[in-house]
């Protein structure tokens, strides 16, 4: 396999290492709070892009 092909593949071991590091850095009690904040940020971003799409569509039609 070429190097450029293998860079895009995430192995299960890499996922386990990342999860373990996150647990060590933030602890078990902070994780739900972080995920809640991430979810609300994504929701706000989607709402903002939807508003921009709606504004853009109205300007084109008028």
Coordinates of C-alpha atoms in Angstrom, one line a residue:
X1 CA 0.0 0.0 0.0
X2 CA 1.1 3.5 -0.7
X3 CA 1.6 6.0 2.1
X4 CA -1.2 8.3 0.7
X5 CA -3.6 5.4 0.8
X6 CA -2.9 4.4 4.4
X7 CA -3.2 7.9 5.8
X8 CA -6.9 8.0 5.3
X9 CA -7.6 4.8 7.2
X10 CA -8.3 4.9 11.0
X11 CA -7.6 1.6 12.7
X12 CA -9.5 0.5 15.8
X13 CA -6.3 0.9 17.9
X14 CA -6.0 4.5 17.0
X15 CA -9.6 5.1 18.1
X16 CA -8.9 3.3 21.4
X17 CA -5.9 5.5 22.0
X18 CA -7.8 8.7 21.3
X19 CA -10.6 7.7 23.6
X20 CA -8.2 6.7 26.4
X21 CA -6.4 10.1 26.0
X22 CA -9.7 12.0 26.1
X23 CA -10.7 10.1 29.3
X24 CA -7.4 10.8 30.9
X25 CA -7.4 14.5 30.0
X26 CA -11.0 15.4 30.8
X27 CA -12.3 12.6 33.1
X28 CA -15.6 10.8 32.9
X29 CA -17.7 13.6 34.4
X30 CA -16.6 16.2 31.9
X31 CA -17.2 14.1 28.7
X32 CA -21.1 14.5 28.7
X33 CA -20.7 18.3 29.2
X34 CA -18.2 18.5 26.4
X35 CA -20.4 16.5 24.0
X36 CA -23.5 18.6 24.9
X37 CA -21.5 21.7 24.1
X38 CA -20.3 20.2 20.8
X39 CA -23.9 19.2 19.9
X40 CA -25.3 22.6 20.6
X41 CA -22.5 24.2 18.6
X42 CA -23.2 22.0 15.6
X43 CA -27.0 22.7 15.9
X44 CA -26.3 26.5 15.9
X45 CA -24.0 26.1 12.9
X46 CA -26.7 24.2 10.9
X47 CA -29.4 26.7 11.8
X48 CA -27.1 29.6 10.7
X49 CA -26.3 27.9 7.4
X50 CA -30.0 27.1 6.8
X51 CA -30.9 30.8 7.4
X52 CA -28.3 31.9 4.9
X53 CA -29.6 29.4 2.4
X54 CA -33.1 30.7 2.9
X55 CA -32.0 34.3 2.5
X56 CA -30.0 33.4 -0.7
X57 CA -33.0 31.7 -2.2
X58 CA -35.3 34.7 -1.6
X59 CA -32.9 37.1 -3.2
X60 CA -32.6 35.0 -6.3
X61 CA -36.3 34.7 -6.8
X62 CA -37.1 38.4 -6.3

